[in-house]
mmCIF file of C-alpha atoms and ligand atoms in Angstrom:
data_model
loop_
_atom_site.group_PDB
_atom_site.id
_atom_site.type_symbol
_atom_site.label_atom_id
_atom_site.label_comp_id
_atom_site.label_asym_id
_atom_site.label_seq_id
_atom_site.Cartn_x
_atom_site.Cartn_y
_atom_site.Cartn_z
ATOM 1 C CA UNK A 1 -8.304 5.857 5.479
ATOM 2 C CA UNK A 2 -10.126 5.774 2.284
ATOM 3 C CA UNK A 3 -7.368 7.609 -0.540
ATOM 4 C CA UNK A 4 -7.175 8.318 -4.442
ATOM 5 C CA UNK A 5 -4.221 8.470 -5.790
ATOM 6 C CA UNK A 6 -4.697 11.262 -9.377
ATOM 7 C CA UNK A 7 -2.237 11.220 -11.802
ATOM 8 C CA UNK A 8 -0.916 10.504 -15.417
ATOM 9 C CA UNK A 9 0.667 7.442 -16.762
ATOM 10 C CA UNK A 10 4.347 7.241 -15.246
ATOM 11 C CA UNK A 11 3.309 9.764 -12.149
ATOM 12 C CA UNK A 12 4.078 6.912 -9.676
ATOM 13 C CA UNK A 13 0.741 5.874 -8.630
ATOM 14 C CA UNK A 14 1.484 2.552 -8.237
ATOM 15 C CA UNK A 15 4.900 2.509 -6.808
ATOM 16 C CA UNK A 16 3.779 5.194 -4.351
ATOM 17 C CA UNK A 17 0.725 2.613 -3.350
ATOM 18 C CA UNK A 18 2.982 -0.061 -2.495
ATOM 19 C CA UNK A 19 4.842 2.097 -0.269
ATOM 20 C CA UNK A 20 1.580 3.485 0.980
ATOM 21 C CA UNK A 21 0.375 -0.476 2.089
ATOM 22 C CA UNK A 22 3.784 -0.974 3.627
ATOM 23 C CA UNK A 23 2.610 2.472 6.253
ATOM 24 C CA UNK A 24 -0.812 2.001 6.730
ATOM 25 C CA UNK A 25 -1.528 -1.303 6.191
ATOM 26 C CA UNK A 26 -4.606 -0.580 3.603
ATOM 27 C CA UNK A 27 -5.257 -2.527 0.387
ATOM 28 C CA UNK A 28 -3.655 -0.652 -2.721
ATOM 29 C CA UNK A 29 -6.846 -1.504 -5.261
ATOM 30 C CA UNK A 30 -5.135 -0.780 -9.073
ATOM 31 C CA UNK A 31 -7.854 -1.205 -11.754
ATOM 32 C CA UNK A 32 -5.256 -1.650 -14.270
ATOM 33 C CA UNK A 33 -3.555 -4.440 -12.258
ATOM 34 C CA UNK A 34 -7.183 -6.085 -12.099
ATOM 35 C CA UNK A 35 -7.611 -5.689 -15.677
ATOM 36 C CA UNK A 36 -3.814 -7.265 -16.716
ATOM 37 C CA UNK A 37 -4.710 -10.366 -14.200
ATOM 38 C CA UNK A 38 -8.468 -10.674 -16.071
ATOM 39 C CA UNK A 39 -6.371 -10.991 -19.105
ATOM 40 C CA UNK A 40 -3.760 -13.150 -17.966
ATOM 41 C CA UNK A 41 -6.425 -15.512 -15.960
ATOM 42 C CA UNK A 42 -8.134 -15.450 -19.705
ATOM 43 C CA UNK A 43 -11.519 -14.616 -18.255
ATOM 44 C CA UNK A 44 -14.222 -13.138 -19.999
ATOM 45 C CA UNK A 45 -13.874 -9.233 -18.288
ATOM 46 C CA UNK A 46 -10.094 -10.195 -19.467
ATOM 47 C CA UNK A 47 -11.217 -11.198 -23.196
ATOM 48 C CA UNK A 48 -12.878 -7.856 -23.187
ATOM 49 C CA UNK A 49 -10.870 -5.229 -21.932
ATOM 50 C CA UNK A 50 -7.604 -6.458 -23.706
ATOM 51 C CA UNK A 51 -8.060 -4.453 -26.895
ATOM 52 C CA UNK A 52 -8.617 -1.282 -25.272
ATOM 53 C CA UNK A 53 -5.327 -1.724 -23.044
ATOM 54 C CA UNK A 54 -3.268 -2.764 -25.740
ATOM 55 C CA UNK A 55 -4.488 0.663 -27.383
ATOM 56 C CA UNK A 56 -4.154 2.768 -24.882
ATOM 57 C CA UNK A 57 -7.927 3.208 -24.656
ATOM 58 C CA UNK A 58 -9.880 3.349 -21.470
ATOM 59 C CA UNK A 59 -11.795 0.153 -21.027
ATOM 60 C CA UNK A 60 -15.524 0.135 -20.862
ATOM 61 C CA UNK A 61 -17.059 2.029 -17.252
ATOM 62 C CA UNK A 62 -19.493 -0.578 -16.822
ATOM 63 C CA UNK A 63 -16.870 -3.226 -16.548
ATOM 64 C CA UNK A 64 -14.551 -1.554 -14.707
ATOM 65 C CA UNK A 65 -17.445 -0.204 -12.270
ATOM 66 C CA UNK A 66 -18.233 -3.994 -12.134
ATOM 67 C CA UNK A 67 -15.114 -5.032 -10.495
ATOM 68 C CA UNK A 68 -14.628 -1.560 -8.185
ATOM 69 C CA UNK A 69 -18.009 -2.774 -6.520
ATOM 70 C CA UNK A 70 -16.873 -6.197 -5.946
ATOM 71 C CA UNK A 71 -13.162 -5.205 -4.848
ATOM 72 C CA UNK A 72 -14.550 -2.848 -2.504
ATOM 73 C CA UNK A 73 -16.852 -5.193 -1.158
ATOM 74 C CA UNK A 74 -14.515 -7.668 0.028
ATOM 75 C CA UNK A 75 -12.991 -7.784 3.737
ATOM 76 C CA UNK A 76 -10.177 -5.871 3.319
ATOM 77 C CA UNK A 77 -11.569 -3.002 2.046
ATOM 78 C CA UNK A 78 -13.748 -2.277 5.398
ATOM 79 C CA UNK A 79 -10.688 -1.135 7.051
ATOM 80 C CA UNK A 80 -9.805 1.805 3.686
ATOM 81 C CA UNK A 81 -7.895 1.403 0.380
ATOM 82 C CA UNK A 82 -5.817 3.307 -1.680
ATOM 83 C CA UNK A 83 -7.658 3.731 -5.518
ATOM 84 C CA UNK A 84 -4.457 3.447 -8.069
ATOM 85 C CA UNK A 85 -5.737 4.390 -11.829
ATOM 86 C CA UNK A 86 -9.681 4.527 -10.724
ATOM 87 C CA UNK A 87 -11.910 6.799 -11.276
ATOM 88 C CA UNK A 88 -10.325 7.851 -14.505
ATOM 89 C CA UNK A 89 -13.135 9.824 -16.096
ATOM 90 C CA UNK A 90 -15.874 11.886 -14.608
ATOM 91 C CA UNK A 91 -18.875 9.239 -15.083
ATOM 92 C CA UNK A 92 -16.336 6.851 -12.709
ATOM 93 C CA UNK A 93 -15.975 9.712 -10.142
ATOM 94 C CA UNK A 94 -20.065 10.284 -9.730
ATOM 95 C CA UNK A 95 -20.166 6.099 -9.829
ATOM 96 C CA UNK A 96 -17.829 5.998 -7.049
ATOM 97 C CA UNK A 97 -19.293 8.602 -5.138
ATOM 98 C CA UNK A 98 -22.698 6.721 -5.182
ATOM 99 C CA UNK A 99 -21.117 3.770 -4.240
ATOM 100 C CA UNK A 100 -19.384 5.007 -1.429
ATOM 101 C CA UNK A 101 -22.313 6.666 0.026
ATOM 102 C CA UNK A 102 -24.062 3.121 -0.282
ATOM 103 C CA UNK A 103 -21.336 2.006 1.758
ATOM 104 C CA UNK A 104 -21.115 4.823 4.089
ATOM 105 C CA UNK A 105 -17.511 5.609 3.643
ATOM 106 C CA UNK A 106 -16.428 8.583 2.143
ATOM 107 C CA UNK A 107 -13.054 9.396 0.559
ATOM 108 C CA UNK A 108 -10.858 11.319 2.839
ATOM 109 C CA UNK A 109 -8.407 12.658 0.655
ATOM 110 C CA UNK A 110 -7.438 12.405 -3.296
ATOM 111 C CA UNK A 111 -3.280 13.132 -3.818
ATOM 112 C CA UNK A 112 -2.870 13.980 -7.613
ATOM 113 C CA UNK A 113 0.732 13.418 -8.442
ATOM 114 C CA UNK A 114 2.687 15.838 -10.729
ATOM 115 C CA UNK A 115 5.323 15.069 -13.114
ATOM 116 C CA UNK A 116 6.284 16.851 -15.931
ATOM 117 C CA UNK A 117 5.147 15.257 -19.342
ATOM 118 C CA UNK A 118 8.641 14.449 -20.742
ATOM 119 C CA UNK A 119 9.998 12.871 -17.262
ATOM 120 C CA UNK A 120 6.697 11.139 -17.666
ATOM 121 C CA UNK A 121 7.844 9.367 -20.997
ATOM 122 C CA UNK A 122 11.383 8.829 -19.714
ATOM 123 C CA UNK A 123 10.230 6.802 -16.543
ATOM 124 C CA UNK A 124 7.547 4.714 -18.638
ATOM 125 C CA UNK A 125 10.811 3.678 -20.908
ATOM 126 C CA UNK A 126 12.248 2.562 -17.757
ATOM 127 C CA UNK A 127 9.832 0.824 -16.103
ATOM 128 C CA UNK A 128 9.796 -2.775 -15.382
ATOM 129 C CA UNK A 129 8.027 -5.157 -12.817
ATOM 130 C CA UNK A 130 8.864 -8.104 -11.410
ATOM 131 C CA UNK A 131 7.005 -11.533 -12.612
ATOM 132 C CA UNK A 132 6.758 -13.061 -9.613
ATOM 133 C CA UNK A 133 5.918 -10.054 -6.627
ATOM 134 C CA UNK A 134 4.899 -7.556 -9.283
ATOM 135 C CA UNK A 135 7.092 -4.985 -7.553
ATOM 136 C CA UNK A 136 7.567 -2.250 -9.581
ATOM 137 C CA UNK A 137 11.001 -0.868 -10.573
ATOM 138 C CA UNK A 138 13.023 1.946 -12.932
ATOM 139 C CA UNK A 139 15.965 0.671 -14.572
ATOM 140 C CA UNK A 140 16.993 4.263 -14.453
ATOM 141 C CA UNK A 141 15.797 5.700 -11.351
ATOM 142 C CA UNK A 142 14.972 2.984 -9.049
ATOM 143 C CA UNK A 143 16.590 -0.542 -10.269
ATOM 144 C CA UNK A 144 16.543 -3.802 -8.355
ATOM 145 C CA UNK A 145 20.077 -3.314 -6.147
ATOM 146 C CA UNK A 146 21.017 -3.365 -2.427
ATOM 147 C CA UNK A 147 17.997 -4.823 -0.546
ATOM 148 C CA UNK A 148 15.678 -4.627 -3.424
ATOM 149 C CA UNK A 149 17.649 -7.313 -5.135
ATOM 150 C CA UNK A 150 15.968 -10.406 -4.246
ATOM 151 C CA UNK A 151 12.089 -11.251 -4.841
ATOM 152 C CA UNK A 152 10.506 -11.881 -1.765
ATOM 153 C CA UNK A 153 8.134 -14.869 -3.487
ATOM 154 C CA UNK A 154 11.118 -16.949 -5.420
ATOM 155 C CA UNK A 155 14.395 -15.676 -3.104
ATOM 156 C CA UNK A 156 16.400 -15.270 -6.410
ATOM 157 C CA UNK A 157 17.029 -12.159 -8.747
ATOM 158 C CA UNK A 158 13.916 -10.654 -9.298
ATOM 159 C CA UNK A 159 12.721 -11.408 -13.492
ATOM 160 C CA UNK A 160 11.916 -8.297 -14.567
ATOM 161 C CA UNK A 161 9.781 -7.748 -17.442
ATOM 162 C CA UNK A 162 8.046 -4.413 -19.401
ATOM 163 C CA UNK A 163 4.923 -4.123 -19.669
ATOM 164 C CA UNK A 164 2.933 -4.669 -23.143
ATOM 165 C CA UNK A 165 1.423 -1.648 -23.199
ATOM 166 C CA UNK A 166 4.661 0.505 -21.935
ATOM 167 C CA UNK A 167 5.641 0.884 -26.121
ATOM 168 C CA UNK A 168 6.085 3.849 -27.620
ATOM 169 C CA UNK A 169 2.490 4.644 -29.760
ATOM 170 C CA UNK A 170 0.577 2.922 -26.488
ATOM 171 C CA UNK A 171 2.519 5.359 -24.239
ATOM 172 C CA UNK A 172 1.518 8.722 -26.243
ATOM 173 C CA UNK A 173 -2.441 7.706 -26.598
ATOM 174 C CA UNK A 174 -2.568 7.039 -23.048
ATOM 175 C CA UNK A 175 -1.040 10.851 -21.874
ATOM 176 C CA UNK A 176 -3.420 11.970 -24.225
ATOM 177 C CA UNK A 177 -6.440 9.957 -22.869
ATOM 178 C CA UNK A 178 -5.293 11.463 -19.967
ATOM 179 C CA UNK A 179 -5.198 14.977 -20.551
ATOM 180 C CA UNK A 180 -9.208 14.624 -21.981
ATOM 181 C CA UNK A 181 -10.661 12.297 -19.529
ATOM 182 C CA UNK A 182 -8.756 11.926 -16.124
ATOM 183 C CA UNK A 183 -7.262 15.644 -16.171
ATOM 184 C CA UNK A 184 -10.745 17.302 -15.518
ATOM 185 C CA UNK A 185 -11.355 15.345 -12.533
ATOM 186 C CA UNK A 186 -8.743 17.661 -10.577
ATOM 187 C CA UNK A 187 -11.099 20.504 -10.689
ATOM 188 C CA UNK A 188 -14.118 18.107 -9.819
ATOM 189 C CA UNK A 189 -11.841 16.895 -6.408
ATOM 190 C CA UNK A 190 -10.819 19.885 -5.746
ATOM 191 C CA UNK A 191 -14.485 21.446 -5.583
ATOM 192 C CA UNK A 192 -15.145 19.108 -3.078
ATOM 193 C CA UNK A 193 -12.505 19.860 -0.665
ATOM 194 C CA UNK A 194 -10.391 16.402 -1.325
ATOM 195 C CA UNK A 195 -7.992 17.606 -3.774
ATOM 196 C CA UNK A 196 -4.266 17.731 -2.594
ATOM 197 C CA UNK A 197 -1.302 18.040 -4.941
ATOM 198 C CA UNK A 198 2.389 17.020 -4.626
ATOM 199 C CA UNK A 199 5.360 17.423 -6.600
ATOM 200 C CA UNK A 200 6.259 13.620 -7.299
ATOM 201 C CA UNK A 201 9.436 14.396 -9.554
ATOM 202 C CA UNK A 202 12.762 13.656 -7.946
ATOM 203 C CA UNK A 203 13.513 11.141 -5.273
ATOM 204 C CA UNK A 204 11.387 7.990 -4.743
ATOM 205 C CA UNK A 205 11.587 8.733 -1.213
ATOM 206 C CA UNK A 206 11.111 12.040 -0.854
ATOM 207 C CA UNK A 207 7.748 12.138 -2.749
ATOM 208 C CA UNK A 208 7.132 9.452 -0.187
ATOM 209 C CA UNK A 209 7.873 11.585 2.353
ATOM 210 C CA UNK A 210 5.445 14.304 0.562
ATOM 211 C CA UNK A 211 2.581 12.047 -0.078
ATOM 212 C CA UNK A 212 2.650 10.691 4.163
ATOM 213 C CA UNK A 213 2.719 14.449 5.176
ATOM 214 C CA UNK A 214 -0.164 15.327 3.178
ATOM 215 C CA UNK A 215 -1.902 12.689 4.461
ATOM 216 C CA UNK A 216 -0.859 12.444 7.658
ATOM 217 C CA UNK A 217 0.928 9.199 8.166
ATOM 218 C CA UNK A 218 4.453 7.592 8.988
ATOM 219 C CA UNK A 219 6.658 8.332 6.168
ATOM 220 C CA UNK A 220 9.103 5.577 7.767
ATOM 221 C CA UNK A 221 8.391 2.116 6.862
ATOM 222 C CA UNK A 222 7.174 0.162 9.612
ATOM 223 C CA UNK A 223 10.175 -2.614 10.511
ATOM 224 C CA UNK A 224 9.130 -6.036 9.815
ATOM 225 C CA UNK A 225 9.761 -8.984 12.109
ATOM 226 C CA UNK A 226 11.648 -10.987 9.690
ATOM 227 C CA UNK A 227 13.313 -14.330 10.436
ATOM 228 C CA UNK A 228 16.648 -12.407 9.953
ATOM 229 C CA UNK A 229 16.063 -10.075 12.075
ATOM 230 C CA UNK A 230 14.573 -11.443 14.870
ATOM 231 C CA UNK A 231 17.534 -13.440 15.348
ATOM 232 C CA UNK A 232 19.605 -10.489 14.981
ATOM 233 C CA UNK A 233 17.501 -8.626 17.877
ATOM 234 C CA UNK A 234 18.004 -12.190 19.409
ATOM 235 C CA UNK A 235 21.573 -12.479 19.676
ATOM 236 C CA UNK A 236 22.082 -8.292 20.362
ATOM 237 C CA UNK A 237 20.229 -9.116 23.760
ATOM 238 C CA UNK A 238 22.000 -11.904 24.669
ATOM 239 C CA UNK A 239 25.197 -11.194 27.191
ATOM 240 C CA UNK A 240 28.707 -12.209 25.409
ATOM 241 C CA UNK A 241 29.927 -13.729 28.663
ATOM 242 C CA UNK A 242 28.456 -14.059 32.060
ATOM 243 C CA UNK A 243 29.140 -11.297 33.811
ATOM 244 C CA UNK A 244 28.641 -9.960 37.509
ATOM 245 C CA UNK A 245 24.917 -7.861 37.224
ATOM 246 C CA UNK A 246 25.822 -4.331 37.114
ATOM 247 C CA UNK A 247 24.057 -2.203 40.139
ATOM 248 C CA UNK A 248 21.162 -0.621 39.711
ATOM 249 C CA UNK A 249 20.937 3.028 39.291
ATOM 250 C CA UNK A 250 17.907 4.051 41.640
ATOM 251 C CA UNK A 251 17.267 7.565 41.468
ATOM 252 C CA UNK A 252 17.986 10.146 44.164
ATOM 253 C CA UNK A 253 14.150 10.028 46.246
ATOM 254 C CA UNK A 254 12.705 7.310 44.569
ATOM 255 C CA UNK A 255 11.353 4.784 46.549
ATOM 256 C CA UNK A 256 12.509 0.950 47.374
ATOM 257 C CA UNK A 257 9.624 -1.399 45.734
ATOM 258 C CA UNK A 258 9.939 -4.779 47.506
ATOM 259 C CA UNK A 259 11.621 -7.475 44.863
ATOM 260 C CA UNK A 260 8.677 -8.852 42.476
ATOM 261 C CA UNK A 261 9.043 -12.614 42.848
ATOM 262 C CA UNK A 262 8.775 -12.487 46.778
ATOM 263 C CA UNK A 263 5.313 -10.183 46.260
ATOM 264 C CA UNK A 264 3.851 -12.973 43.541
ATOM 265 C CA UNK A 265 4.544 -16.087 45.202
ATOM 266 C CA UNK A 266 2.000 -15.760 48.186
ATOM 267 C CA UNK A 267 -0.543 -14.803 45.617
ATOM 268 C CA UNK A 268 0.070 -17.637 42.767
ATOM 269 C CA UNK A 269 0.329 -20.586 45.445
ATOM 270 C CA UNK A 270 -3.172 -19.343 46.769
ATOM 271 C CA UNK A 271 -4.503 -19.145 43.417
ATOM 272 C CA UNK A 272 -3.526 -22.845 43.047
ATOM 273 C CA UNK A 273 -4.751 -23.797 45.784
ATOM 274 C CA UNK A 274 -7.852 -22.392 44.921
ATOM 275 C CA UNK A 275 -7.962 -24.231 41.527
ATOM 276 C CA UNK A 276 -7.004 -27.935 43.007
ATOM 277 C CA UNK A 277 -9.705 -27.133 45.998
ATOM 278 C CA UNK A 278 -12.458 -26.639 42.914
ATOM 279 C CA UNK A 279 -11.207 -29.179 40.988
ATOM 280 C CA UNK A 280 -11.750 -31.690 43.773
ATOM 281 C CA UNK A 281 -15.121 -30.785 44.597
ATOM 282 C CA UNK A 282 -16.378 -30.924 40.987
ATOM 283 C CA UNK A 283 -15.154 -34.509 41.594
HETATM 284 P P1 LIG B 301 -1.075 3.662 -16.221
HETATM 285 O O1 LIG B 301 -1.583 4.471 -15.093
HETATM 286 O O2 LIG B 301 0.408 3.623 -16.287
HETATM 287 O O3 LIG B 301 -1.693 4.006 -17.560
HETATM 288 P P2 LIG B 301 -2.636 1.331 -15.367
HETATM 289 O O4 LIG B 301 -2.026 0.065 -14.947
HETATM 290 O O5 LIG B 301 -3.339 2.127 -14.346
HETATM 291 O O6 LIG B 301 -1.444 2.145 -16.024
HETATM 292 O O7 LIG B 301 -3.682 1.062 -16.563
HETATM 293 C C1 LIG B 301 -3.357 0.289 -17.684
HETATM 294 C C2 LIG B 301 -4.534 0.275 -18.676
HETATM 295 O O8 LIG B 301 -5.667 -0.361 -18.037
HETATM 296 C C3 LIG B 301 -5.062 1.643 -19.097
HETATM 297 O O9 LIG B 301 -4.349 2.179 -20.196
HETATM 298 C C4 LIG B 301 -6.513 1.311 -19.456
HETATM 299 O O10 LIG B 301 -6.611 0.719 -20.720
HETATM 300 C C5 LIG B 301 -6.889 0.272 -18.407
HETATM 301 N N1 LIG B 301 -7.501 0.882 -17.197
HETATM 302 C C6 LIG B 301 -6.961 0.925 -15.954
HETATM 303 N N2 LIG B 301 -7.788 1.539 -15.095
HETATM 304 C C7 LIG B 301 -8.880 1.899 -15.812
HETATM 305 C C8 LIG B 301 -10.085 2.594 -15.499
HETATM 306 N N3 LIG B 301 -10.336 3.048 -14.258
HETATM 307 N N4 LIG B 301 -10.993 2.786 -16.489
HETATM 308 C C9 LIG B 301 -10.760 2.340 -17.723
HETATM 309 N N5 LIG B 301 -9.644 1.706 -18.102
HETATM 310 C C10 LIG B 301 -8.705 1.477 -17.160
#
């Protein structure tokens, strides 16, 4: 499943990704989380882009473009992806297009995700993401309690930090960079037949739930085989105390199969047989 996620600063793109990996098991691909590791890693794409971002700009196509065609190149990506913050103007939409029919695999579906503008500016004031995982979190409408409290990479608290370019005069430029450059590319989706749109105000999960039934997939997380759990499942099957075996219910007409161990035996002692007579003629 090949998926772009559409929408503003603050719509939920990422968070909504994350819970898109945990369904279908694609690679979320987030240009903007690319960008912030270039510039952490101090490489040269990094050196580049990091006055834009700190703007509010959008950073140069051709670098961007640059690292879209490697991402999607990689293993992962054979198998779909879900495109968080990219293509953000119309010369990145055509470039993906092109690229995508080099690699013979077409977008199925773009999900633009709408917010109002001033619920926008509230959630970016709220938002915070954790140093080690990078979840993503709302002090307001979606902070780090219950089972969400521990980071799965360090096992203590989460550290939660804001993001540089989450301040108030970044924030503003960047709706408004939206509005000019990523808004249009609603109509250009939506002439091709790809565009669907969701109300993602309210609820984490239920625009969860929105965003799996327009795209057709599980909007229930699959259950992980933790440690935890598989000893819970471990010690729910095991009896308390030895009890008699409880008699079979066999229903009314169906018919007697002969017990399963007395069928195999004939069967596996042959088959050993078999393997000591070859082994003792390759002798
Ligand atoms: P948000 O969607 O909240 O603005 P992102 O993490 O997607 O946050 O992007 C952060 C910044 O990274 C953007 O403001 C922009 O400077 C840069 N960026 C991300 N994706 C792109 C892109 N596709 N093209 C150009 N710049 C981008």
């Amino acid at each position: 499943m090949r998926i772009v996620l559409l929408g503003a600063p603050g719509s939920g793109k990422g968070t909504q990704s994350q819970r898109l990996v945990e369904r279908v098991g694609i690679p979320q691909i987030s240009t903007g989380d690319l960008l912030r590791e270039a510039v952490a890693r101090g490489t040269e794409l990094g050196r580049q882009a990091k006055e834009a971002m700190d703007a509010g700009r959008l950073v140069e196509d051709s670098l961007v473009l640059g690292m879209i065609r490697e991402r999607l190149g990689e293993p992962d990506a054979r198998k779909g992806f879900i495109l968080d913050g990219f293509p953000r103007n119309l010369a990145q939409a055509h470039a993906l297009d092109r690229l995508l029919e080099t690699l013979k695999q077409p977008l199925d579906a773009v999900v633009q995700l709408e917010v109002d503008s001033r619920e926008l500016v509230r959630r970016i004031a709220g938002r915070r993401s954790c140093v080690d995982c990078g979840r993503v979190f709302n002090l307001l409408t979606s902070p780090p309690t219950g089972a969400a409290a521990l980071c799965p990479k360090s096992g203590a608290a989460h550290r939660l930090m804001q993001r540089p370019d989450d301040n108030e005069a970044t924030v503003s430029e960047r709706l408004r960079v939206y509005d000019e450059k990523t808004r249009p590319l609603i109509d250009f989706y939506r002439a091709r037949g790809l565009l669907q749109a969701i109300d993602a105000e309210g609820d984490v999960d239920a625009v969860t739930a929105r965003l799996a039934q327009v795209l057709h997939v599980p909007a229930l997380r699959r259950p992980k085989r933790t440690a935890v759990r598989r000893a819970a499942l471990k010690r729910a099957r095991k009896p308390a105390r030895k009890k008699a075996a409880p008699a079979k219910r066999v229903r009314a007409g169906a018919k007697r199969r002969p017990p399963r161990a007395r069928r195999a035996k004939p069967a596996r002692a042959s088959a050993a047989r078999g393997s000591r007579r070859r082994k003792s003629t390759r002798r």
